[in-house]
CSV table of C-alpha atoms in Angstrom, one decimal:
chain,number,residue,atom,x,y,z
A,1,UNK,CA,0.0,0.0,0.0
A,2,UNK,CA,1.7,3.3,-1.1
A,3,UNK,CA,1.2,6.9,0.6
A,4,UNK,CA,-1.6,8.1,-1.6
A,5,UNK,CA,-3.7,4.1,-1.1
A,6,UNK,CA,-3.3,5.0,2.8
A,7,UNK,CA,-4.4,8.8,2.7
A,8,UNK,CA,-7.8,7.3,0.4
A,9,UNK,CA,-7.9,4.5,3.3
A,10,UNK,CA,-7.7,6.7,6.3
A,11,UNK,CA,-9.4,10.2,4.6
A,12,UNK,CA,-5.9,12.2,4.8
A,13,UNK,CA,-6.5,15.6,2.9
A,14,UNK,CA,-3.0,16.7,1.4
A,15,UNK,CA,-0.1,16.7,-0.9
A,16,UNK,CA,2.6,18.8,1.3
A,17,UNK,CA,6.1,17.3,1.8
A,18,UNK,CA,5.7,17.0,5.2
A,19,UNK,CA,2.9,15.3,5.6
A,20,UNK,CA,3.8,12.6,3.2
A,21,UNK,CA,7.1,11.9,4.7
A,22,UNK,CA,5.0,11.4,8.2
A,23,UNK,CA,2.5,9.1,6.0
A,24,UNK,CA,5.6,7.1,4.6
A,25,UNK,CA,7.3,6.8,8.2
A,26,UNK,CA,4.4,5.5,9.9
A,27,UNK,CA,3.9,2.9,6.8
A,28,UNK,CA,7.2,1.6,7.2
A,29,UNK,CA,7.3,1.4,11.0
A,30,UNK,CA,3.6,0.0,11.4
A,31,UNK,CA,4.8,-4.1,10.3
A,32,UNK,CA,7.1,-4.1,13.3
A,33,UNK,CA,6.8,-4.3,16.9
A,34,UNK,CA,8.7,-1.0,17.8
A,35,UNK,CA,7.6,1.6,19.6
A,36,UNK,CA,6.9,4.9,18.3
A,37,UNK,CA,6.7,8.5,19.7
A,38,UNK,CA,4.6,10.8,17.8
A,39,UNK,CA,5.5,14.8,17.9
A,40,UNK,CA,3.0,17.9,16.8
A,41,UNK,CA,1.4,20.4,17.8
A,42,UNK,CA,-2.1,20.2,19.1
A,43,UNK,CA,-5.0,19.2,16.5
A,44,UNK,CA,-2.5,18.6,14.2
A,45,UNK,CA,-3.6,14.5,13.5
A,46,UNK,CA,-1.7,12.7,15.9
A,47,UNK,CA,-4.3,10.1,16.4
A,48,UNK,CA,-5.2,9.4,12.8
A,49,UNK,CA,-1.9,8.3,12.3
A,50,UNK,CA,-2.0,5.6,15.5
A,51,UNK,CA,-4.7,4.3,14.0
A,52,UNK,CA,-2.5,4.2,10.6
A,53,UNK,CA,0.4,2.1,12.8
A,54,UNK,CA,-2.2,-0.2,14.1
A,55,UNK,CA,-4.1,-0.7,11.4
A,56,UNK,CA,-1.2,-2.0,9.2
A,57,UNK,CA,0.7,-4.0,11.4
A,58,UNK,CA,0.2,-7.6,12.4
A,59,UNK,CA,-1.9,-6.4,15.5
A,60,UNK,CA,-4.7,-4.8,13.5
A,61,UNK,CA,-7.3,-7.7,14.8
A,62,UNK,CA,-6.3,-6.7,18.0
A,63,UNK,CA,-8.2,-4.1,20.4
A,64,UNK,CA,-6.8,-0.8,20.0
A,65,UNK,CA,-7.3,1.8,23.4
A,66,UNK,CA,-6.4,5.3,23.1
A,67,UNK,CA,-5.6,6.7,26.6
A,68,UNK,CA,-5.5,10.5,27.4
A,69,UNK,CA,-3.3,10.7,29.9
A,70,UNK,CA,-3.6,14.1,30.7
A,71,UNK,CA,-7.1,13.6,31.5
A,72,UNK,CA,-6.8,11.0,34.2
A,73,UNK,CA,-6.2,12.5,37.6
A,74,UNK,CA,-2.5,11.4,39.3
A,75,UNK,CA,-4.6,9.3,42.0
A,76,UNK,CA,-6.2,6.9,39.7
A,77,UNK,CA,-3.9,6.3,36.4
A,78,UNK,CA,-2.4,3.6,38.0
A,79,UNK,CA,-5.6,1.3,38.5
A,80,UNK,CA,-6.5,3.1,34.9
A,81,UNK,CA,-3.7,1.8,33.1
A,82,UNK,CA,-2.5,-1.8,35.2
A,83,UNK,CA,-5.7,-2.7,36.9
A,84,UNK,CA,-6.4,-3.1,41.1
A,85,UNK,CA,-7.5,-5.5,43.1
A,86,UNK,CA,-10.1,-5.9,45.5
A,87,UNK,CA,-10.0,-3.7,48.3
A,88,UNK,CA,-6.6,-1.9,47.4
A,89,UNK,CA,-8.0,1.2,48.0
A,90,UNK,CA,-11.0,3.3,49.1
A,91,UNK,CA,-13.4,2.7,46.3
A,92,UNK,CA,-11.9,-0.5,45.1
A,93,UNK,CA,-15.1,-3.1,45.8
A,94,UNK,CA,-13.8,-5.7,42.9
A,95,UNK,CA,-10.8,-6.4,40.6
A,96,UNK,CA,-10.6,-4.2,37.6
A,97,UNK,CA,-8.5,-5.0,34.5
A,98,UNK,CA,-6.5,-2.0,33.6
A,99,UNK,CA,-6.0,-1.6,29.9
A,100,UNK,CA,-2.1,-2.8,29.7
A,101,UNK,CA,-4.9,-6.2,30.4
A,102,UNK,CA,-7.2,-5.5,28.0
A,103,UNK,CA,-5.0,-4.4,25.5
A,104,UNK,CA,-2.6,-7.8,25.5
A,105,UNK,CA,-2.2,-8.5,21.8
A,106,UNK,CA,-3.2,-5.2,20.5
A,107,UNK,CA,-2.0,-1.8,20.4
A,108,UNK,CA,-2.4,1.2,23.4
A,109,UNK,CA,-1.9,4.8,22.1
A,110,UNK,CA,-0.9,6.9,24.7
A,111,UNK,CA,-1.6,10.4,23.9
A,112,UNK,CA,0.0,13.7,26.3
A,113,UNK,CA,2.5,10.8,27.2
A,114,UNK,CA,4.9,13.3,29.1
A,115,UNK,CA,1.2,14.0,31.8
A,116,UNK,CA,2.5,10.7,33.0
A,117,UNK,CA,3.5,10.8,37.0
A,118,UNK,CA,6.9,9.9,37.5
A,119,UNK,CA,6.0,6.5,39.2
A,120,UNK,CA,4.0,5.8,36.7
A,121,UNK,CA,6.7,6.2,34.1
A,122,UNK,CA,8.8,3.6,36.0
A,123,UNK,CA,5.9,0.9,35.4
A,124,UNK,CA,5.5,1.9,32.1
A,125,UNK,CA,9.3,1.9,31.2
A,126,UNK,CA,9.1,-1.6,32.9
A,127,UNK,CA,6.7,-2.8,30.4
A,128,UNK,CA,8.5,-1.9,27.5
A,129,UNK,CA,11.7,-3.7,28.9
A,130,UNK,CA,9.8,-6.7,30.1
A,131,UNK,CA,6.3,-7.2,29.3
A,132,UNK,CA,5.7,-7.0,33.2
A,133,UNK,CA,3.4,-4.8,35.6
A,134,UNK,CA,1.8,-5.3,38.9
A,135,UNK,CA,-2.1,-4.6,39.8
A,136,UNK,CA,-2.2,-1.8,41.8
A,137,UNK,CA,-2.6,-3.8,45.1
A,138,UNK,CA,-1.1,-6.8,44.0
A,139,UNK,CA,2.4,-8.8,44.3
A,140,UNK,CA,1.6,-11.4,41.2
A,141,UNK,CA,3.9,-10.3,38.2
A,142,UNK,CA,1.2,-10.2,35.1
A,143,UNK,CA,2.4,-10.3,31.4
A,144,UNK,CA,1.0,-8.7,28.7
A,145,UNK,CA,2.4,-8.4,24.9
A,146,UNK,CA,1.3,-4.6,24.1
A,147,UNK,CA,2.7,-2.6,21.5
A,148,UNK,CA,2.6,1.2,22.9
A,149,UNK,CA,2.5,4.6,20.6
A,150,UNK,CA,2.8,7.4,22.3
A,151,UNK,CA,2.2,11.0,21.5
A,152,UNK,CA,2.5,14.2,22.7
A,153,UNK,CA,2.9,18.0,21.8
A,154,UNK,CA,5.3,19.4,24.1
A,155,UNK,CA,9.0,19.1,23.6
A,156,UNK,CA,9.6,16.0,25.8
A,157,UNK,CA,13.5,16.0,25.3
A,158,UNK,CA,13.0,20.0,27.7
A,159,UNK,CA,10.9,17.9,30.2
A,160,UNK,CA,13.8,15.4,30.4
A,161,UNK,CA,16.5,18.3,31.5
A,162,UNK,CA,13.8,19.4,33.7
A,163,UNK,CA,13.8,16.4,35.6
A,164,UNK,CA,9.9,15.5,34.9
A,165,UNK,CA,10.4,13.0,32.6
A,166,UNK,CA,12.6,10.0,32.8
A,167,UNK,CA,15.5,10.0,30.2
A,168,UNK,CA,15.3,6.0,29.8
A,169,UNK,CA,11.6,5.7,29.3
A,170,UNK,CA,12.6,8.8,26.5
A,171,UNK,CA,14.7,6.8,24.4
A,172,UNK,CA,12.5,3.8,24.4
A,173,UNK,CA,9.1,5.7,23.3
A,174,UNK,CA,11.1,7.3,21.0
A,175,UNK,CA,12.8,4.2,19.0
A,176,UNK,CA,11.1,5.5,15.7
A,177,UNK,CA,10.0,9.2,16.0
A,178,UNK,CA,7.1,10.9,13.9
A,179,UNK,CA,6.7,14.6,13.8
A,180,UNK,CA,3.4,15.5,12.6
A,181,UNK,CA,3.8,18.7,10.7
A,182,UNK,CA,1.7,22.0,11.8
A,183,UNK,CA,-1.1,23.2,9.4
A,184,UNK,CA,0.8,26.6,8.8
A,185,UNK,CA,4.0,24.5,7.3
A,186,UNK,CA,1.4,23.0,5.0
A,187,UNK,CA,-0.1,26.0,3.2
A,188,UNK,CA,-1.1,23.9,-0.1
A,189,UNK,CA,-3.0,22.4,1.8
A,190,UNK,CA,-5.4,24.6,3.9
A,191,UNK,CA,-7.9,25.2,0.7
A,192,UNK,CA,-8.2,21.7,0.2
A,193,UNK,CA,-8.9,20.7,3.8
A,194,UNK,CA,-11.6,23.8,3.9
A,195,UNK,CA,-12.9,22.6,0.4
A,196,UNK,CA,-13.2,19.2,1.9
A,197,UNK,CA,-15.0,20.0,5.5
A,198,UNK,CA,-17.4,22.5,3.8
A,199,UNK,CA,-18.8,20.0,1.6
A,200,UNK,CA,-19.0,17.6,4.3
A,201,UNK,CA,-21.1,19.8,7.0
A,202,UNK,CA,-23.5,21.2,3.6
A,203,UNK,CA,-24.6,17.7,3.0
A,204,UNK,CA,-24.7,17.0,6.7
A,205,UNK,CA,-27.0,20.2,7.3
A,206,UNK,CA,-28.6,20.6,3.7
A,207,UNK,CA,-27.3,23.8,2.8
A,208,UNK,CA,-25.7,25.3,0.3
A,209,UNK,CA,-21.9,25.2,-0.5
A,210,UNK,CA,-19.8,27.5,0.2
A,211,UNK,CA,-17.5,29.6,-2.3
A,212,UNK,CA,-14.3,31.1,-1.6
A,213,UNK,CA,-13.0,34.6,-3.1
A,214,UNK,CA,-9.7,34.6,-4.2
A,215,UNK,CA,-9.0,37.2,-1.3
A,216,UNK,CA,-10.8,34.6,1.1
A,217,UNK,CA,-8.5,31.8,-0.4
A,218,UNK,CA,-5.1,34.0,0.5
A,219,UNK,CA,-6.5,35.0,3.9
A,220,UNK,CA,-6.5,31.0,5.1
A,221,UNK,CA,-3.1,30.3,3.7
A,222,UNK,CA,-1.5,32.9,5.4
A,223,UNK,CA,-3.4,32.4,8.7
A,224,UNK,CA,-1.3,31.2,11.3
A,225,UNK,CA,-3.3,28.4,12.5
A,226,UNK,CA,-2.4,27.8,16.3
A,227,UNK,CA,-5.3,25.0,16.5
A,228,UNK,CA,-4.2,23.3,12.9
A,229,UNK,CA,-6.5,20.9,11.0
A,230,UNK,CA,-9.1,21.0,14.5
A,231,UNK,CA,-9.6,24.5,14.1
A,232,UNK,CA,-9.9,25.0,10.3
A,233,UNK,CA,-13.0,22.0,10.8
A,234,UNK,CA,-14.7,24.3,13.3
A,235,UNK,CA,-14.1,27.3,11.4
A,236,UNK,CA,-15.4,25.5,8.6
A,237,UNK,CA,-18.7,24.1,10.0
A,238,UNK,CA,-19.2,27.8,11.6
A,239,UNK,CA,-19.3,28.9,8.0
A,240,UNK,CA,-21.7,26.6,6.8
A,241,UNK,CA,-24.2,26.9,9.5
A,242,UNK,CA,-23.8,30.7,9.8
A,243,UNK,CA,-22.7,32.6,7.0
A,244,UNK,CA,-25.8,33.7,5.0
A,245,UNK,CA,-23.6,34.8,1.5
A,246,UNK,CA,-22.5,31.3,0.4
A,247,UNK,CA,-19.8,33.2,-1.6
A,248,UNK,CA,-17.3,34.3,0.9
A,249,UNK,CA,-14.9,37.2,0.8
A,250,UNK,CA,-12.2,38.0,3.2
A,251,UNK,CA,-14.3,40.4,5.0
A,252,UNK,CA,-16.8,37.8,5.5
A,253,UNK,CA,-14.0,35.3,6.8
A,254,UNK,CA,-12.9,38.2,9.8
A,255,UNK,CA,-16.1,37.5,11.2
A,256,UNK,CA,-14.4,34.0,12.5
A,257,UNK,CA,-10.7,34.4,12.0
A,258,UNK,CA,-9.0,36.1,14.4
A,259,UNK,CA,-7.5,39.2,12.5
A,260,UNK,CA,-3.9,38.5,13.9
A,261,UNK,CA,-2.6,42.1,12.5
A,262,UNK,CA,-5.6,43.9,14.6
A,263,UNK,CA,-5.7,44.4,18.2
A,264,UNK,CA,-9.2,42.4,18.6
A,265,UNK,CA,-8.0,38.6,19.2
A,266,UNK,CA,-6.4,37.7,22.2
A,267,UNK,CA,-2.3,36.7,21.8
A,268,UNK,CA,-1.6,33.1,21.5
A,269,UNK,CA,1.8,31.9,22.8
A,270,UNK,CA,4.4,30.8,20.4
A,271,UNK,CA,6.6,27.3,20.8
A,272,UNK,CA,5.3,27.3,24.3
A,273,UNK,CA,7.2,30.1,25.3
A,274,UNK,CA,6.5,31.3,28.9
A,275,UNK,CA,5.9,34.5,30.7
A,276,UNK,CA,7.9,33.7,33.9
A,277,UNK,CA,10.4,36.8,33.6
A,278,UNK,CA,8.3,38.9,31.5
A,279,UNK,CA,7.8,41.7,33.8
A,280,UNK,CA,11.4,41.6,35.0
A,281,UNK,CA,12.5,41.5,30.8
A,282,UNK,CA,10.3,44.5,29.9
A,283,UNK,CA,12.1,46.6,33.3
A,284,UNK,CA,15.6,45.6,32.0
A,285,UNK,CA,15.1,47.2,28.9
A,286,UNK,CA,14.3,50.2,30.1
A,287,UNK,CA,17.5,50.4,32.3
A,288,UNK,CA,19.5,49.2,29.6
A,289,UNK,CA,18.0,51.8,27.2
A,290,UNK,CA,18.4,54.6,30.0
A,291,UNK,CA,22.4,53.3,30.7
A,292,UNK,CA,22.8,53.5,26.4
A,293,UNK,CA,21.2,57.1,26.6
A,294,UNK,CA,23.4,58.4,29.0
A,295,UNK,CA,26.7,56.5,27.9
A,296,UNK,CA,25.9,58.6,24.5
A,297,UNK,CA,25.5,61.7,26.7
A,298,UNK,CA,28.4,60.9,28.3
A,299,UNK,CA,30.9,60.3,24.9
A,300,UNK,CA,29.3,63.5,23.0
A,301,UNK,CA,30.4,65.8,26.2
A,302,UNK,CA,33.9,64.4,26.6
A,303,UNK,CA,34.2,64.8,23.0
A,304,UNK,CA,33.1,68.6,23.7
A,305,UNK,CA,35.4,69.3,26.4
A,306,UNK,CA,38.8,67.6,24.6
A,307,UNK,CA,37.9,69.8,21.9
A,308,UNK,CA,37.5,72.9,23.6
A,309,UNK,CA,34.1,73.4,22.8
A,310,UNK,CA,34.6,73.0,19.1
A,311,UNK,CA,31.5,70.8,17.8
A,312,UNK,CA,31.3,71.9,14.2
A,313,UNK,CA,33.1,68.3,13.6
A,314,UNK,CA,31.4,66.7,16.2
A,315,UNK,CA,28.6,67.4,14.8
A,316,UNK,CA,29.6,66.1,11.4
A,317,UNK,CA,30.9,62.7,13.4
A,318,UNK,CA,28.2,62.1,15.5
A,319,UNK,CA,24.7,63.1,13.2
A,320,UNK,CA,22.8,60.2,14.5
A,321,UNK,CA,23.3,60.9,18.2
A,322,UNK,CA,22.5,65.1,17.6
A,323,UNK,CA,19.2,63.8,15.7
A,324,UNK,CA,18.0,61.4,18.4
A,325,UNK,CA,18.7,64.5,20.8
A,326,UNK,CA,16.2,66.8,19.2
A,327,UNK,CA,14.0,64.3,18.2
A,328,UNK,CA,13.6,63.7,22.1
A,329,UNK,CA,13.7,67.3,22.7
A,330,UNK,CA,10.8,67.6,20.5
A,331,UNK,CA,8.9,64.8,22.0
A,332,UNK,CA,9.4,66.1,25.4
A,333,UNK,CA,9.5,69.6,25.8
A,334,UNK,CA,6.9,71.8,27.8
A,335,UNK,CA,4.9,73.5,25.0
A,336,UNK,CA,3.8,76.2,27.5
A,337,UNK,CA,7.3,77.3,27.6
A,338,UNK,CA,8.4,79.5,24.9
A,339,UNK,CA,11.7,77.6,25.0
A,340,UNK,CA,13.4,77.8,21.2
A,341,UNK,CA,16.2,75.0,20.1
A,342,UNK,CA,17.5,75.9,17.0
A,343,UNK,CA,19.2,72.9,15.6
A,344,UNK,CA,22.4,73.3,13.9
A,345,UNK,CA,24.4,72.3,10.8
A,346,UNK,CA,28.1,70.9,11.2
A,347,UNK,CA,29.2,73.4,9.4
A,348,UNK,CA,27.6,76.2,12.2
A,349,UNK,CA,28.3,76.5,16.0
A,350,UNK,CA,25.7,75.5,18.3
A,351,UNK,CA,23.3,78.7,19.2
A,352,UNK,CA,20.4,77.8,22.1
A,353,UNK,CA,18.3,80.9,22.4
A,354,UNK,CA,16.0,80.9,25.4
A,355,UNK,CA,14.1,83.5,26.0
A,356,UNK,CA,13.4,84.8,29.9
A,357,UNK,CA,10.2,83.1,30.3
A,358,UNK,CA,11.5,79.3,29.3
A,359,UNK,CA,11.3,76.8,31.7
A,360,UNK,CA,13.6,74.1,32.7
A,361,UNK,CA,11.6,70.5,31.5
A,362,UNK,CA,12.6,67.7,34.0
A,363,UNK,CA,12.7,64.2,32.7
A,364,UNK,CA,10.4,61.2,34.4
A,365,UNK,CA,12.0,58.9,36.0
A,366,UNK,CA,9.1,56.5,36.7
A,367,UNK,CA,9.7,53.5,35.7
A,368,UNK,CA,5.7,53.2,34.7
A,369,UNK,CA,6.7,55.9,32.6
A,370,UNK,CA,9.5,54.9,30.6
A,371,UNK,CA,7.3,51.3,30.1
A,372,UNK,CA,4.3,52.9,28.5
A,373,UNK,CA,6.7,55.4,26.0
A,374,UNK,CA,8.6,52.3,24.7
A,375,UNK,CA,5.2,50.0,24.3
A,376,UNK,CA,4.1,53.3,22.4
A,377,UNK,CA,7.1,54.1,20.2
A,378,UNK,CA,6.9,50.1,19.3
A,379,UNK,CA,3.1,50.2,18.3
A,380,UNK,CA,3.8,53.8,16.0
A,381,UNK,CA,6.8,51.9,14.9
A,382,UNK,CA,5.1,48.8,13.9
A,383,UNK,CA,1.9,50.7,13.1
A,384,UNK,CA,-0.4,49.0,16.1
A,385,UNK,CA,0.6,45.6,15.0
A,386,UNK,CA,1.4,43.9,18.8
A,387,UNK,CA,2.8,40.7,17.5
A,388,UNK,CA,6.1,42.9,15.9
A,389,UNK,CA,5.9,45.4,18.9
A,390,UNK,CA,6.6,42.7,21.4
A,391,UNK,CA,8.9,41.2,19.1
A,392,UNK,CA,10.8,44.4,19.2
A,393,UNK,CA,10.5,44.8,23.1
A,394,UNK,CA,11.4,41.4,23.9
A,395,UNK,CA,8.5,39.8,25.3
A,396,UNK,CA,5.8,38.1,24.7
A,397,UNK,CA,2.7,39.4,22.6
A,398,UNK,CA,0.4,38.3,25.6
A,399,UNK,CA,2.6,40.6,28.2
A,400,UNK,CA,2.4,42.9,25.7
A,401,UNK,CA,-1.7,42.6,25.5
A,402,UNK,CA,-2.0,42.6,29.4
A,403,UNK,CA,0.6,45.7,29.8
A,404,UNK,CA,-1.8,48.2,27.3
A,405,UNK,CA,-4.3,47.2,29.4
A,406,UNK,CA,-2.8,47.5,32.9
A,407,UNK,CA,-1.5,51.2,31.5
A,408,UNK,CA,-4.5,52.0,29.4
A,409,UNK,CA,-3.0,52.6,26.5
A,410,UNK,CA,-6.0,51.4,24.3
């Protein structure tokens, strides 16, 4: 069976790269008994293709029991997963199998593998070495023959470092590894999945099909897709149900696409980044931009004073720093005061004409302050889009979305 008999077979929508290199992996890995680890982001079809690696091995008559592990509280996954005897704990009023039981002969795909505790790791890592557990309550050695595919969409190899997941049990889920890619790394695809999910919810709801503009069309492949293929079905079916114009424009698509260069959808986080030292990040760049200010202070006046007070050529050798000066100057001075700057040319000497009534402007140096000029200077720059601005201050768009609000800079 080749990649494009298995994507007929299984109702894969797609002819990216990526995703047939995943198809091809799991089609030669699925006739033996190894264990495989499957990596991608959430939504992205991590199931579809367990049921691909059962379904072509020797096992396929076997039961197949997909286990969220992330939805099983700590207490119980245990009992869950290797049975309990009678009376082992509070609750326990008969022996349960567990699925490792169940499962003997057949396949167990273990999704948000690295949810696992840490004890239950060790039993698990002991039934991939062995083919032996222990009822939870019970001393008799049981064996089962259970091929295990795992999956999850966090970067395991991180939790390993961190010390919450075991390095051994690592490198035996991960014998053969299978990264599903993300929908936004398979653009050609996106029009083809829509094309295929609207058709499926008209004929499921009797309506009419729905028509993409050409503007609507570019608009989906250059979404960005956090959710992947889960959330271009529910956008889809939204569509179907709701949109009245059955010929739909990119203006028409905003009403259930986040407009990602707009400041009405929440930030998502990117790779799983975290917010820990967010805060602290956004106060050290305001000190280090205050420290570069006044090291440039500092160089332009020591230049003035070995010169004598000569700046016609420190003018000329320095333009960016005297521009930046009365750019700030501008920005910041008092505009009751009739206080005149004229800015000069290298070629004249400096001439600052005050008249009596000027005032002397003193700088903030609230740190509040300094925070809500940057975030501003980064939204003019970018022209309000927050995903560059907090690129350009260094933290995350969703510090960025809770700091306008905090400083009310909506």
């Amino acid at each position: 069976m080749d990649v494009q008999d298995i994507k007929n077979r299984f109702g894969i929508i797609g002819s990216s790269p990526l995703l047939n290199r995943a198809i091809d992996i799991a089609r030669q890995v699925a006739p033996t008994d190894m264990s495989v680890l499957i990596t991608g982001e959430s939504g992205s079809g991590k199931e579809v293709f367990s049921h691909i690696i059962h379904q072509m091995s020797a096992r396929k008559h076997g039961a197949f029991i997909a286990v969220n592990c992330g939805a099983i509280p700590e207490g119980t996954i245990d009992s869950e997963l290797f049975g309990h005897e009678k009376g082992s704990f509070t609750g326990a009023h008969e022996a349960r199998k567990g699925y490792f039981e169940v499962a003997n002969g057949g396949t167990i795909f273990l999704d948000e593998v690295a949810e696992l505790p840490l004890g239950t790791q060790a039993r698990l890592l002991r039934i991939l070495e062995s083919g032996e557990y222990l009822r939870v309550g019970s001393s008799k050695v049981q064996k089962t023959d259970v091929r295990i595919v795992a999956a999850t969409n966090v970067d395991v190899y991180n939790r390993v470092k961190n010390g919450k997941f075991r390095e051994d049990l690592y490198y035996r889920l991960n014998t053969v590894p299978l990264r599903i890619p993300a929908l936004h790394e398979r653009k050609e695809d996106i029009f083809l999945l829509f094309r295929k999910f609207s058709a499926d919810f008209s004929d499921k709801y009797r309506s009419p099909g729905i028509h993409l503009e050409p503007d609507a069309i570019q608009m989906l492949s250059n979404y960005s897709w956090p959710g992947n293929v889960r959330q271009l079905k529910n956008i889809a079916e939204q569509i179907c149900v709701l949109e009245k114009e059955r010929n739909v424009s990119a203006n028409a698509l905003l009403n259930y696409i986040p407009n990602e260069g707009g400041g009405n959808n929440l930030p998502m986080a990117i790779n799983g980044a975290k917010e820990d030292f967010s805060e602290r990040d956004i106060l050290y760049k305001v000190l280090f931009d205050m420290r570069k200010d006044m090291m440039d202070l500092k160089k332009l006046v020591a230049e003035i004073i070995q010169s004598g007070g000569n700046t016609s050529h420190i003018m000329a050798e320095n333009p960016h720093y005297i521009n930046q000066l009365y750019q700030e100057i501008d920005q910041t001075v008092n505009h009751d005061a009739t206080l005149t700057i004229k800015k000069p040319s290298p070629s004249t000497p400096v001439d600052y004409n005050y008249t009596h009534e000027a005032e002397e402007v003193e700088e903030s140096l609230s740190l509040i302050d300094k925070e809500s000029d940057l975030i501003k200077k980064a939204l003019k720059k970018h022209k309000g889009k927050r995903k560059f601005a907090a690129q350009e201050l260094g933290i995350s768009e969703r510090t960025l979305y809770r700091k306008i609000k905090e400083l009310n800079l909506n």
